């Protein structure tokens, strides 16, 4: 498995609501990649033959979930039912993405960021074959006694959430790129897009393990 990378960005309470995506509600595995013009109003970052943006379609959420399933099982031992296990993993992750995206709990917001192949003239490509990378970007509050996520000092076992503006931060997880598209700078550019998307709200701190 690749090394896990986590970024923390301190954020104030956002003033803009999340983009409404209720019209993208039906899951079709053969759905073609939308035209670039359809998403021109959404923030995105172009690099080479790809661009990074927030996932907006259910098919994009599913493809992100499948990429994570493939990454999870990539270096695991051979199993007779590995394909079924991948499918079950992807199904659970897809539902988790939808659940995280639809609910805002304790001031936490969530975005699924994807890297997508640019459309080519006279080439029809499904969404499942267009999405080549993904990561999660979430914003949340530190707990009482925390100065960094998971690092509490002199704090009781059970404590509340510190809802001050300075305690709000962004956290990046679940980064992966499909094997056929690696070594093209996709992971680095997705990270760049995620960090720059949050960077305008405050200072950034990097944590890796």
PDB file of N, CA, C and O in Angstrom, residues 1-36:
ATOM      1  N   UNK A   1       0.845  -1.194   0.000  1.00  0.00           N
ATOM      2  CA  UNK A   1       0.000   0.000   0.000  1.00  0.00           C
ATOM      3  C   UNK A   1       0.883   1.248   0.000  1.00  0.00           C
ATOM      4  O   UNK A   1       1.930   1.288   0.632  1.00  0.00           O
ATOM      5  N   UNK A   2       0.487   2.309  -0.730  1.00  0.00           N
ATOM      6  CA  UNK A   2       1.271   3.531  -0.717  1.00  0.00           C
ATOM      7  C   UNK A   2       1.187   4.205   0.632  1.00  0.00           C
ATOM      8  O   UNK A   2       0.280   3.977   1.418  1.00  0.00           O
ATOM      9  N   UNK A   3       2.154   5.076   0.909  1.00  0.00           N
ATOM     10  CA  UNK A   3       2.141   5.799   2.170  1.00  0.00           C
ATOM     11  C   UNK A   3       0.915   6.688   2.251  1.00  0.00           C
ATOM     12  O   UNK A   3       0.491   7.272   1.276  1.00  0.00           O
ATOM     13  N   UNK A   4       0.361   6.782   3.451  1.00  0.00           N
ATOM     14  CA  UNK A   4      -0.787   7.650   3.665  1.00  0.00           C
ATOM     15  C   UNK A   4      -0.304   9.067   3.889  1.00  0.00           C
ATOM     16  O   UNK A   4       0.647   9.306   4.619  1.00  0.00           O
ATOM     17  N   UNK A   5      -0.963  10.018   3.260  1.00  0.00           N
ATOM     18  CA  UNK A   5      -0.628  11.417   3.422  1.00  0.00           C
ATOM     19  C   UNK A   5      -1.837  12.148   3.965  1.00  0.00           C
ATOM     20  O   UNK A   5      -2.951  11.932   3.517  1.00  0.00           O
ATOM     21  N   UNK A   6      -1.630  13.009   4.929  1.00  0.00           N
ATOM     22  CA  UNK A   6      -2.718  13.782   5.500  1.00  0.00           C
ATOM     23  C   UNK A   6      -2.298  15.240   5.568  1.00  0.00           C
ATOM     24  O   UNK A   6      -1.186  15.549   5.975  1.00  0.00           O
ATOM     25  N   UNK A   7      -3.188  16.126   5.143  1.00  0.00           N
ATOM     26  CA  UNK A   7      -2.949  17.548   5.212  1.00  0.00           C
ATOM     27  C   UNK A   7      -3.973  18.169   6.143  1.00  0.00           C
ATOM     28  O   UNK A   7      -5.128  17.777   6.151  1.00  0.00           O
ATOM     29  N   UNK A   8      -3.560  19.161   6.927  1.00  0.00           N
ATOM     30  CA  UNK A   8      -4.489  19.891   7.773  1.00  0.00           C
ATOM     31  C   UNK A   8      -4.435  21.356   7.398  1.00  0.00           C
ATOM     32  O   UNK A   8      -3.357  21.934   7.294  1.00  0.00           O
ATOM     33  N   UNK A   9      -5.595  21.958   7.170  1.00  0.00           N
ATOM     34  CA  UNK A   9      -5.697  23.363   6.818  1.00  0.00           C
ATOM     35  C   UNK A   9      -6.685  24.016   7.759  1.00  0.00           C
ATOM     36  O   UNK A   9      -7.833  23.597   7.838  1.00  0.00           O
ATOM     37  N   UNK A  10      -6.266  25.025   8.528  1.00  0.00           N
ATOM     38  CA  UNK A  10      -7.175  25.719   9.427  1.00  0.00           C
ATOM     39  C   UNK A  10      -8.125  26.589   8.619  1.00  0.00           C
ATOM     40  O   UNK A  10      -7.710  27.346   7.750  1.00  0.00           O
ATOM     41  N   UNK A  11      -9.417  26.477   8.908  1.00  0.00           N
ATOM     42  CA  UNK A  11     -10.437  27.178   8.142  1.00  0.00           C
ATOM     43  C   UNK A  11     -11.386  27.935   9.054  1.00  0.00           C
ATOM     44  O   UNK A  11     -11.741  27.447  10.118  1.00  0.00           O
ATOM     45  N   UNK A  12     -11.860  29.102   8.622  1.00  0.00           N
ATOM     46  CA  UNK A  12     -12.988  29.723   9.300  1.00  0.00           C
ATOM     47  C   UNK A  12     -14.272  29.076   8.819  1.00  0.00           C
ATOM     48  O   UNK A  12     -14.269  28.282   7.884  1.00  0.00           O
ATOM     49  N   UNK A  13     -15.386  29.416   9.434  1.00  0.00           N
ATOM     50  CA  UNK A  13     -16.662  28.869   8.988  1.00  0.00           C
ATOM     51  C   UNK A  13     -16.948  29.336   7.574  1.00  0.00           C
ATOM     52  O   UNK A  13     -16.916  30.529   7.289  1.00  0.00           O
ATOM     53  N   UNK A  14     -17.197  28.415   6.613  1.00  0.00           N
ATOM     54  CA  UNK A  14     -17.406  28.821   5.224  1.00  0.00           C
ATOM     55  C   UNK A  14     -18.689  29.611   5.066  1.00  0.00           C
ATOM     56  O   UNK A  14     -19.679  29.362   5.745  1.00  0.00           O
ATOM     57  N   UNK A  15     -18.670  30.576   4.130  1.00  0.00           N
ATOM     58  CA  UNK A  15     -19.840  31.413   3.904  1.00  0.00           C
ATOM     59  C   UNK A  15     -20.674  30.937   2.733  1.00  0.00           C
ATOM     60  O   UNK A  15     -21.837  31.293   2.614  1.00  0.00           O
ATOM     61  N   UNK A  16     -20.081  30.122   1.825  1.00  0.00           N
ATOM     62  CA  UNK A  16     -20.802  29.669   0.646  1.00  0.00           C
ATOM     63  C   UNK A  16     -21.360  28.276   0.862  1.00  0.00           C
ATOM     64  O   UNK A  16     -20.654  27.390   1.332  1.00  0.00           O
ATOM     65  N   UNK A  17     -22.628  28.013   0.512  1.00  0.00           N
ATOM     66  CA  UNK A  17     -23.196  26.678   0.678  1.00  0.00           C
ATOM     67  C   UNK A  17     -22.621  25.710  -0.335  1.00  0.00           C
ATOM     68  O   UNK A  17     -22.083  26.107  -1.363  1.00  0.00           O
ATOM     69  N   UNK A  18     -22.741  24.401  -0.059  1.00  0.00           N
ATOM     70  CA  UNK A  18     -22.266  23.372  -0.977  1.00  0.00           C
ATOM     71  C   UNK A  18     -23.113  23.367  -2.240  1.00  0.00           C
ATOM     72  O   UNK A  18     -24.290  23.665  -2.229  1.00  0.00           O
ATOM     73  N   UNK A  19     -22.483  23.039  -3.376  1.00  0.00           N
ATOM     74  CA  UNK A  19     -23.197  23.006  -4.648  1.00  0.00           C
ATOM     75  C   UNK A  19     -24.339  22.005  -4.581  1.00  0.00           C
ATOM     76  O   UNK A  19     -24.183  20.891  -4.089  1.00  0.00           O
ATOM     77  N   UNK A  20     -25.496  22.388  -5.054  1.00  0.00           N
ATOM     78  CA  UNK A  20     -26.649  21.494  -5.062  1.00  0.00           C
ATOM     79  C   UNK A  20     -26.463  20.431  -6.134  1.00  0.00           C
ATOM     80  O   UNK A  20     -26.206  20.737  -7.296  1.00  0.00           O
ATOM     81  N   UNK A  21     -26.567  19.156  -5.749  1.00  0.00           N
ATOM     82  CA  UNK A  21     -26.342  18.070  -6.702  1.00  0.00           C
ATOM     83  C   UNK A  21     -27.512  17.105  -6.749  1.00  0.00           C
ATOM     84  O   UNK A  21     -27.369  15.967  -7.166  1.00  0.00           O
ATOM     85  N   UNK A  22     -28.689  17.536  -6.327  1.00  0.00           N
ATOM     86  CA  UNK A  22     -29.826  16.632  -6.262  1.00  0.00           C
ATOM     87  C   UNK A  22     -30.248  16.138  -7.641  1.00  0.00           C
ATOM     88  O   UNK A  22     -30.860  15.087  -7.767  1.00  0.00           O
ATOM     89  N   UNK A  23     -29.896  16.883  -8.702  1.00  0.00           N
ATOM     90  CA  UNK A  23     -30.309  16.438 -10.028  1.00  0.00           C
ATOM     91  C   UNK A  23     -29.458  15.271 -10.516  1.00  0.00           C
ATOM     92  O   UNK A  23     -29.799  14.610 -11.489  1.00  0.00           O
ATOM     93  N   UNK A  24     -28.315  14.995  -9.866  1.00  0.00           N
ATOM     94  CA  UNK A  24     -27.467  13.881 -10.255  1.00  0.00           C
ATOM     95  C   UNK A  24     -27.737  12.717  -9.304  1.00  0.00           C
ATOM     96  O   UNK A  24     -26.962  12.445  -8.411  1.00  0.00           O
ATOM     97  N   UNK A  25     -28.843  12.030  -9.471  1.00  0.00           N
ATOM     98  CA  UNK A  25     -29.244  11.056  -8.459  1.00  0.00           C
ATOM     99  C   UNK A  25     -29.364   9.630  -8.989  1.00  0.00           C
ATOM    100  O   UNK A  25     -29.508   8.707  -8.200  1.00  0.00           O
ATOM    101  N   UNK A  26     -29.333   9.409 -10.299  1.00  0.00           N
ATOM    102  CA  UNK A  26     -29.505   8.074 -10.853  1.00  0.00           C
ATOM    103  C   UNK A  26     -28.149   7.484 -11.219  1.00  0.00           C
ATOM    104  O   UNK A  26     -27.325   8.149 -11.834  1.00  0.00           O
ATOM    105  N   UNK A  27     -27.940   6.224 -10.859  1.00  0.00           N
ATOM    106  CA  UNK A  27     -26.664   5.562 -11.108  1.00  0.00           C
ATOM    107  C   UNK A  27     -26.770   4.703 -12.359  1.00  0.00           C
ATOM    108  O   UNK A  27     -27.531   3.742 -12.409  1.00  0.00           O
ATOM    109  N   UNK A  28     -25.997   5.047 -13.396  1.00  0.00           N
ATOM    110  CA  UNK A  28     -25.973   4.303 -14.654  1.00  0.00           C
ATOM    111  C   UNK A  28     -24.512   3.994 -14.981  1.00  0.00           C
ATOM    112  O   UNK A  28     -23.731   4.906 -15.254  1.00  0.00           O
ATOM    113  N   UNK A  29     -24.155   2.714 -14.985  1.00  0.00           N
ATOM    114  CA  UNK A  29     -22.759   2.334 -15.147  1.00  0.00           C
ATOM    115  C   UNK A  29     -22.218   2.639 -16.541  1.00  0.00           C
ATOM    116  O   UNK A  29     -21.009   2.744 -16.724  1.00  0.00           O
ATOM    117  N   UNK A  30     -23.095   2.777 -17.535  1.00  0.00           N
ATOM    118  CA  UNK A  30     -22.643   3.075 -18.892  1.00  0.00           C
ATOM    119  C   UNK A  30     -22.804   4.553 -19.236  1.00  0.00           C
ATOM    120  O   UNK A  30     -22.704   4.936 -20.402  1.00  0.00           O
ATOM    121  N   UNK A  31     -23.032   5.375 -18.249  1.00  0.00           N
ATOM    122  CA  UNK A  31     -23.220   6.807 -18.498  1.00  0.00           C
ATOM    123  C   UNK A  31     -21.952   7.415 -19.078  1.00  0.00           C
ATOM    124  O   UNK A  31     -20.849   7.194 -18.574  1.00  0.00           O
ATOM    125  N   UNK A  32     -22.101   8.184 -20.156  1.00  0.00           N
ATOM    126  CA  UNK A  32     -20.948   8.779 -20.815  1.00  0.00           C
ATOM    127  C   UNK A  32     -20.431   9.980 -20.030  1.00  0.00           C
ATOM    128  O   UNK A  32     -21.170  10.641 -19.304  1.00  0.00           O
ATOM    129  N   UNK A  33     -19.152  10.240 -20.214  1.00  0.00           N
ATOM    130  CA  UNK A  33     -18.534  11.393 -19.576  1.00  0.00           C
ATOM    131  C   UNK A  33     -19.219  12.672 -20.053  1.00  0.00           C
ATOM    132  O   UNK A  33     -19.382  12.888 -21.253  1.00  0.00           O
ATOM    133  N   UNK A  34     -19.642  13.537 -19.130  1.00  0.00           N
ATOM    134  CA  UNK A  34     -20.298  14.792 -19.531  1.00  0.00           C
ATOM    135  C   UNK A  34     -19.328  15.691 -20.292  1.00  0.00           C
ATOM    136  O   UNK A  34     -18.109  15.552 -20.196  1.00  0.00           O
ATOM    137  N   UNK A  35     -19.885  16.621 -21.039  1.00  0.00           N
ATOM    138  CA  UNK A  35     -19.045  17.575 -21.759  1.00  0.00           C
ATOM    139  C   UNK A  35     -18.367  18.508 -20.771  1.00  0.00           C
ATOM    140  O   UNK A  35     -18.860  18.742 -19.661  1.00  0.00           O
ATOM    141  N   UNK A  36     -17.223  19.053 -21.174  1.00  0.00           N
ATOM    142  CA  UNK A  36     -16.504  19.979 -20.306  1.00  0.00           C
ATOM    143  C   UNK A  36     -17.350  21.211 -19.998  1.00  0.00           C
ATOM    144  O   UNK A  36     -17.271  21.781 -18.907  1.00  0.00           O
TER     145      UNK A  36
END
